PDB file of C-alpha atoms in Angstrom:
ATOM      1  CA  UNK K   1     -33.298 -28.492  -2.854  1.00 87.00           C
ATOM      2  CA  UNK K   2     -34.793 -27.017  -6.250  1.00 88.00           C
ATOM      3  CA  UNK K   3     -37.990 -29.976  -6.900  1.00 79.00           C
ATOM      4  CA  UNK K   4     -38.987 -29.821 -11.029  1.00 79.00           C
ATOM      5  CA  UNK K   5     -42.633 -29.522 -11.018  1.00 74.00           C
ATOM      6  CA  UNK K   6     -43.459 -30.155 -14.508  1.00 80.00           C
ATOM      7  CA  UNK K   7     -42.147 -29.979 -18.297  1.00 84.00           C
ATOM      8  CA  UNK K   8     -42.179 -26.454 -18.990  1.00 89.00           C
ATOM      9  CA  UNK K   9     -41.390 -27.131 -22.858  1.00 92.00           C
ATOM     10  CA  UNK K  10     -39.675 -29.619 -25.576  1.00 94.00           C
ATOM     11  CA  UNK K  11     -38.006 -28.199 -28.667  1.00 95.00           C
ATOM     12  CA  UNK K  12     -38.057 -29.995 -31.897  1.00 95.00           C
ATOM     13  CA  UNK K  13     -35.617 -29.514 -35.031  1.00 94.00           C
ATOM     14  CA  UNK K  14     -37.749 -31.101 -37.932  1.00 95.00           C
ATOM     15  CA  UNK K  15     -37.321 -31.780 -41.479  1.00 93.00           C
ATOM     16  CA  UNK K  16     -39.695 -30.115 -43.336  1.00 94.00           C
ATOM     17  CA  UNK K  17     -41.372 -27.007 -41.228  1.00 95.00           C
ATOM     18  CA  UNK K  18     -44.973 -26.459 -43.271  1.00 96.00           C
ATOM     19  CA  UNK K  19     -45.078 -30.369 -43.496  1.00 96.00           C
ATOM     20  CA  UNK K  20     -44.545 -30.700 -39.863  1.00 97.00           C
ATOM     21  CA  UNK K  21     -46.634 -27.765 -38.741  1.00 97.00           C
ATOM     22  CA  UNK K  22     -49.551 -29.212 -40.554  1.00 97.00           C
ATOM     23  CA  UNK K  23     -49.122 -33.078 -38.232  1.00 98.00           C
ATOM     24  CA  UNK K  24     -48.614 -30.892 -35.187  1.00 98.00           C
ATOM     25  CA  UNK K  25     -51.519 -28.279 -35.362  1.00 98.00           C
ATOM     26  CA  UNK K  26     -53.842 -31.465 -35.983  1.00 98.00           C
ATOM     27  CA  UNK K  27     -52.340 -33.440 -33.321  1.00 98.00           C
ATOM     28  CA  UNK K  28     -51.822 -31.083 -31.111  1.00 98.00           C
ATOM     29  CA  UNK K  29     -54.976 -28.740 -31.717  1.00 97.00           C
ATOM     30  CA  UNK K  30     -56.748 -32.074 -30.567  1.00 98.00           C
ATOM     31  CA  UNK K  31     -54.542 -32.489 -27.580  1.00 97.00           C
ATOM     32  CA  UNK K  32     -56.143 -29.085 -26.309  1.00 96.00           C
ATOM     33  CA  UNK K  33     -53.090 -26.911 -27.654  1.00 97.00           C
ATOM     34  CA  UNK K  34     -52.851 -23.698 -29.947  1.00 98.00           C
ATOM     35  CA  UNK K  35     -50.804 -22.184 -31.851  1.00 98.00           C
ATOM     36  CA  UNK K  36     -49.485 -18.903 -29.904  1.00 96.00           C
ATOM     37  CA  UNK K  37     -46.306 -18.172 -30.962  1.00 95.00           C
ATOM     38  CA  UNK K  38     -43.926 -17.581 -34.482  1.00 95.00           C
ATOM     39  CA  UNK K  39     -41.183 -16.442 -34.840  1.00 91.00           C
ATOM     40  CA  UNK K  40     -39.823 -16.922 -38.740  1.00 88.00           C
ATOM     41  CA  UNK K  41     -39.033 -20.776 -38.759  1.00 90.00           C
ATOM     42  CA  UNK K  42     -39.905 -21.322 -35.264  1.00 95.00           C
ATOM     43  CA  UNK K  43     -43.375 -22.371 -33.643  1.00 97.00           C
ATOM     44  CA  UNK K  44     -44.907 -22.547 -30.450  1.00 97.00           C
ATOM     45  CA  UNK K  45     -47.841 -24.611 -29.395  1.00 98.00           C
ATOM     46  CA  UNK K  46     -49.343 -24.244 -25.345  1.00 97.00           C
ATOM     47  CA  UNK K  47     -51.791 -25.867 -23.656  1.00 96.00           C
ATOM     48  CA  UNK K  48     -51.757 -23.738 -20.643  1.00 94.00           C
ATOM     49  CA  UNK K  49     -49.256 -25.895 -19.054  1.00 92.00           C
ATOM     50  CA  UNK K  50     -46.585 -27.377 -21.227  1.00 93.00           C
ATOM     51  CA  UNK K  51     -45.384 -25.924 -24.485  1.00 96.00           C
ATOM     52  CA  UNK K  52     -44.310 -27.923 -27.884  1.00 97.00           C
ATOM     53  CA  UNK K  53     -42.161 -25.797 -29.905  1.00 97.00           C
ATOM     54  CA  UNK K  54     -40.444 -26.901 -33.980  1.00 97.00           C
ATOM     55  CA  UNK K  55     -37.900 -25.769 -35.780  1.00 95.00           C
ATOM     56  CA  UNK K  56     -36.589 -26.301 -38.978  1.00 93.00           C
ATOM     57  CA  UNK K  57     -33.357 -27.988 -38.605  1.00 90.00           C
ATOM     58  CA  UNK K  58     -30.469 -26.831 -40.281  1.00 85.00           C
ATOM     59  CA  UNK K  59     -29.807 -27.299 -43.727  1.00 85.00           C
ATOM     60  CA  UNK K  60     -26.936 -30.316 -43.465  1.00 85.00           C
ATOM     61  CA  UNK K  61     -29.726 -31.757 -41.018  1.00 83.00           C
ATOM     62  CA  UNK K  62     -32.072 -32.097 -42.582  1.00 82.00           C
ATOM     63  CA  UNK K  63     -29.991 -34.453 -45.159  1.00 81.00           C
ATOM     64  CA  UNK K  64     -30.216 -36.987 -42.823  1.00 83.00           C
ATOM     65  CA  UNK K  65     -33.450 -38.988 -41.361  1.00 80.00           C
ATOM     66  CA  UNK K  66     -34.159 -38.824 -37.662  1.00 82.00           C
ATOM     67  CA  UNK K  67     -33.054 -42.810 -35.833  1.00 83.00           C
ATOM     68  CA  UNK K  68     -35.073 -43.641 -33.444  1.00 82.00           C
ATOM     69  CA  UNK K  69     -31.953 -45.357 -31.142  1.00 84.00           C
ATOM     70  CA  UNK K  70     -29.260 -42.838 -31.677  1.00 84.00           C
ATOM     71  CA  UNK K  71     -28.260 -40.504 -28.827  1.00 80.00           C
ATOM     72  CA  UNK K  72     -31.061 -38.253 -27.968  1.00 84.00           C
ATOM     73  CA  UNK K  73     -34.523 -37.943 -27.747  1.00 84.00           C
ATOM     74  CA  UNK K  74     -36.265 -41.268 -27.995  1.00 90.00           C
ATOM     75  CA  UNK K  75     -39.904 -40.346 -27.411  1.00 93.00           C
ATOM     76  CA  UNK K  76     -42.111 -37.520 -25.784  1.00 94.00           C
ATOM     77  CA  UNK K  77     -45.104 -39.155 -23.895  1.00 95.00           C
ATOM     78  CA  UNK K  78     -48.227 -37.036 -23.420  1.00 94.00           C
ATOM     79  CA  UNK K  79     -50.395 -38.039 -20.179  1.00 94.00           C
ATOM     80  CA  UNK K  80     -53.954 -38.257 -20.759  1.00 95.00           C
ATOM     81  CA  UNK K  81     -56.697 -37.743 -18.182  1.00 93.00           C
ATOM     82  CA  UNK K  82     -58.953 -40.946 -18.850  1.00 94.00           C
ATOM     83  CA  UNK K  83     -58.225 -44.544 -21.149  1.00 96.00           C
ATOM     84  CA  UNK K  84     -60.963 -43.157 -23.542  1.00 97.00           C
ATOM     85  CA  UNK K  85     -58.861 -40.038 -24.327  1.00 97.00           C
ATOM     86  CA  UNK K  86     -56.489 -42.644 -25.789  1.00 97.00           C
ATOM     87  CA  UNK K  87     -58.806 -44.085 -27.904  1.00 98.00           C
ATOM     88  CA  UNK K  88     -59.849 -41.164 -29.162  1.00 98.00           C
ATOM     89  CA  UNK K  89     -56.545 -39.988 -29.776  1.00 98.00           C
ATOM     90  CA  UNK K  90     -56.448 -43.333 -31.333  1.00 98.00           C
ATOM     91  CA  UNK K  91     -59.061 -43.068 -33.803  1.00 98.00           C
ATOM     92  CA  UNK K  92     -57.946 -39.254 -34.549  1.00 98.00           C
ATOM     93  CA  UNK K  93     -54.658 -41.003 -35.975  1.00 98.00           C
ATOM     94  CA  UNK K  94     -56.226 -43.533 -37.850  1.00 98.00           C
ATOM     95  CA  UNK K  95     -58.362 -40.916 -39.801  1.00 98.00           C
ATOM     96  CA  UNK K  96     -55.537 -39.135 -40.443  1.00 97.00           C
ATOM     97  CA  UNK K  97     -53.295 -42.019 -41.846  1.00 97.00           C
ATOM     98  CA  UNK K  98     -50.652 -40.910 -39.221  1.00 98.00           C
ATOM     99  CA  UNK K  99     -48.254 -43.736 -38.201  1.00 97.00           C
ATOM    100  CA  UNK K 100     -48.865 -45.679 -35.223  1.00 98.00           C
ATOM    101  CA  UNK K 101     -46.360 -47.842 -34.151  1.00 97.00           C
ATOM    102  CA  UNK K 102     -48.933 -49.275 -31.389  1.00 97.00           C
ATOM    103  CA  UNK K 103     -52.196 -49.327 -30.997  1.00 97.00           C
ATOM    104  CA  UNK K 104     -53.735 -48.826 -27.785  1.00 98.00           C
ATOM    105  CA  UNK K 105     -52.804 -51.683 -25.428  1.00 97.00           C
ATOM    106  CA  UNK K 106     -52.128 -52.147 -21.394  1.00 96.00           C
ATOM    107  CA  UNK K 107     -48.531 -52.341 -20.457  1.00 94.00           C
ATOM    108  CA  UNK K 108     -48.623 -53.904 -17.077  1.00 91.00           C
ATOM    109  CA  UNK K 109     -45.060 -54.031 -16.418  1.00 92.00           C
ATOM    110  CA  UNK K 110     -44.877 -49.858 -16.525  1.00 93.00           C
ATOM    111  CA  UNK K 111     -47.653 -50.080 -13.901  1.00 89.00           C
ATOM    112  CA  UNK K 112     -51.254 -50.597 -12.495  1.00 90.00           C
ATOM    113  CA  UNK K 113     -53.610 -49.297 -15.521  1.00 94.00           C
ATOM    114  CA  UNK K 114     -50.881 -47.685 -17.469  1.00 95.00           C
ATOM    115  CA  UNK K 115     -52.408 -47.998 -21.261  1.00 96.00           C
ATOM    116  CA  UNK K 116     -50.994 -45.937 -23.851  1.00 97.00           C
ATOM    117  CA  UNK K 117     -50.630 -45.463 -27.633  1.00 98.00           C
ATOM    118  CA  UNK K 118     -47.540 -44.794 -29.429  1.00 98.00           C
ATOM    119  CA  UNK K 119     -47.073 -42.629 -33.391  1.00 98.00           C
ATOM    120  CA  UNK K 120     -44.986 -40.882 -35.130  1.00 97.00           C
ATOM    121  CA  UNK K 121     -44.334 -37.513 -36.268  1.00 97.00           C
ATOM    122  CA  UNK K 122     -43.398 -37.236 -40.185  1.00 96.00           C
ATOM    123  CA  UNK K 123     -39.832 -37.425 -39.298  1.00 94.00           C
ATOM    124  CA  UNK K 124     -40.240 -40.819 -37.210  1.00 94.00           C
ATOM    125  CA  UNK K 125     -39.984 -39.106 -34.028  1.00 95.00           C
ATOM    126  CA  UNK K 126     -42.233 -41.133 -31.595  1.00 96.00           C
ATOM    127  CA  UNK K 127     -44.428 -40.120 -29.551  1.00 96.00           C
ATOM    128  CA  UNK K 128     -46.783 -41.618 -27.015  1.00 97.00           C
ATOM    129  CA  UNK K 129     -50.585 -40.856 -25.223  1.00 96.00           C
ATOM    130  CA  UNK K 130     -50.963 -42.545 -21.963  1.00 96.00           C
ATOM    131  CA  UNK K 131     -53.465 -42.657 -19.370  1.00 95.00           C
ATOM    132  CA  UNK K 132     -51.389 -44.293 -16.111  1.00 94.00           C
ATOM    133  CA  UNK K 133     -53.980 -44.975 -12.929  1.00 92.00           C
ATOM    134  CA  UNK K 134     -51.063 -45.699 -10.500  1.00 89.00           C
ATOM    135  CA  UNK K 135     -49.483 -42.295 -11.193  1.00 87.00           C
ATOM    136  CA  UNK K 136     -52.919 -40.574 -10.410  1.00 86.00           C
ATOM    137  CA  UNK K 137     -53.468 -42.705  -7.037  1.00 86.00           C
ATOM    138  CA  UNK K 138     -50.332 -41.753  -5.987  1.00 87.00           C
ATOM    139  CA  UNK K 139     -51.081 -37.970  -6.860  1.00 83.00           C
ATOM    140  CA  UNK K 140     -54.339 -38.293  -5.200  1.00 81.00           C
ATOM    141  CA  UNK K 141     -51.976 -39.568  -1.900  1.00 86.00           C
ATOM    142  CA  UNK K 142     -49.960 -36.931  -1.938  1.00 84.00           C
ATOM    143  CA  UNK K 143     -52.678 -34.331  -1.972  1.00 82.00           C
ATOM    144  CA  UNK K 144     -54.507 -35.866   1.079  1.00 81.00           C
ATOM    145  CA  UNK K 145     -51.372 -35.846   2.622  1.00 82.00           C
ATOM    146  CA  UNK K 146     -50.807 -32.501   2.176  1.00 80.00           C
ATOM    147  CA  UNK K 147     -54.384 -31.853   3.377  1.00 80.00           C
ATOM    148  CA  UNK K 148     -53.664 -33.901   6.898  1.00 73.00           C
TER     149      UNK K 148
END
């Protein structure tokens, strides 16, 4: 049986392409991404593992305003390596006036030490940073396993 091992990419349409390329370069650039790939109204950001790619919707698109709640996406978590990375992420947001729709908090009902922060993109597409300790125990499990 095929077994995903990771998110090779997401693809976003967005509203306004320079607007949006600006929020993502920042955000991402301090997420360890860069910038490697354009192609006319298309960009692609990698950090080695994952890739973030935008696109300029369409023109009748782009008429409307992204709802978070309507079929589709509903947000794109990023997982950090330590709780401080989300603060910093944190405070890199609040320099930048971007949106946060939650600060950094612990949601114990997702898990043991998940703690995460949650913004938007200038669309409203929402995004979150999370640092999650029970999904790195159980990674570290699986590895000794493996090693046995």
């Amino acid at each position: 049986m095929p077994k995903i091992i990771g998110i090779e990419h997401i693809v976003l349409h967005v509203g306004n392409l320079e607007k949006s390329r600006r929020f993502y370069d920042a955000v991402l650039g301090f997420l360890g991404f860069k910038l490697e790939w354009e192609f006319g109204r298309v960009l692609g950001w990698d950090n080695g593992d994952t890739m973030v790619w935008i696109r300029e919707a369409g023109a009748a698109a782009r008429k409307r305003k992204f709802r978070l709640g309507d079929i589709g996406f509903h947000h794109y978590a990023f997982e950090l390596a330590r709780s401080a990375d989300v603060d910093a992420l944190h405070e890199f947001l609040k320099q930048r006036k971007i949106t946060i729709v939650d600060p950094p908090a612990d949601y114990p009902s997702y898990g043991e030490g998940y703690y995460a922060v949650y913004f938007l993109d200038p669309d409203g597409m929402k995004f979150e940073a999370v640092y999650f300790e029970e999904k790195r125990k159980r990674r570290a499990r699986r590895r000794r396993k493996k090693a046995v």
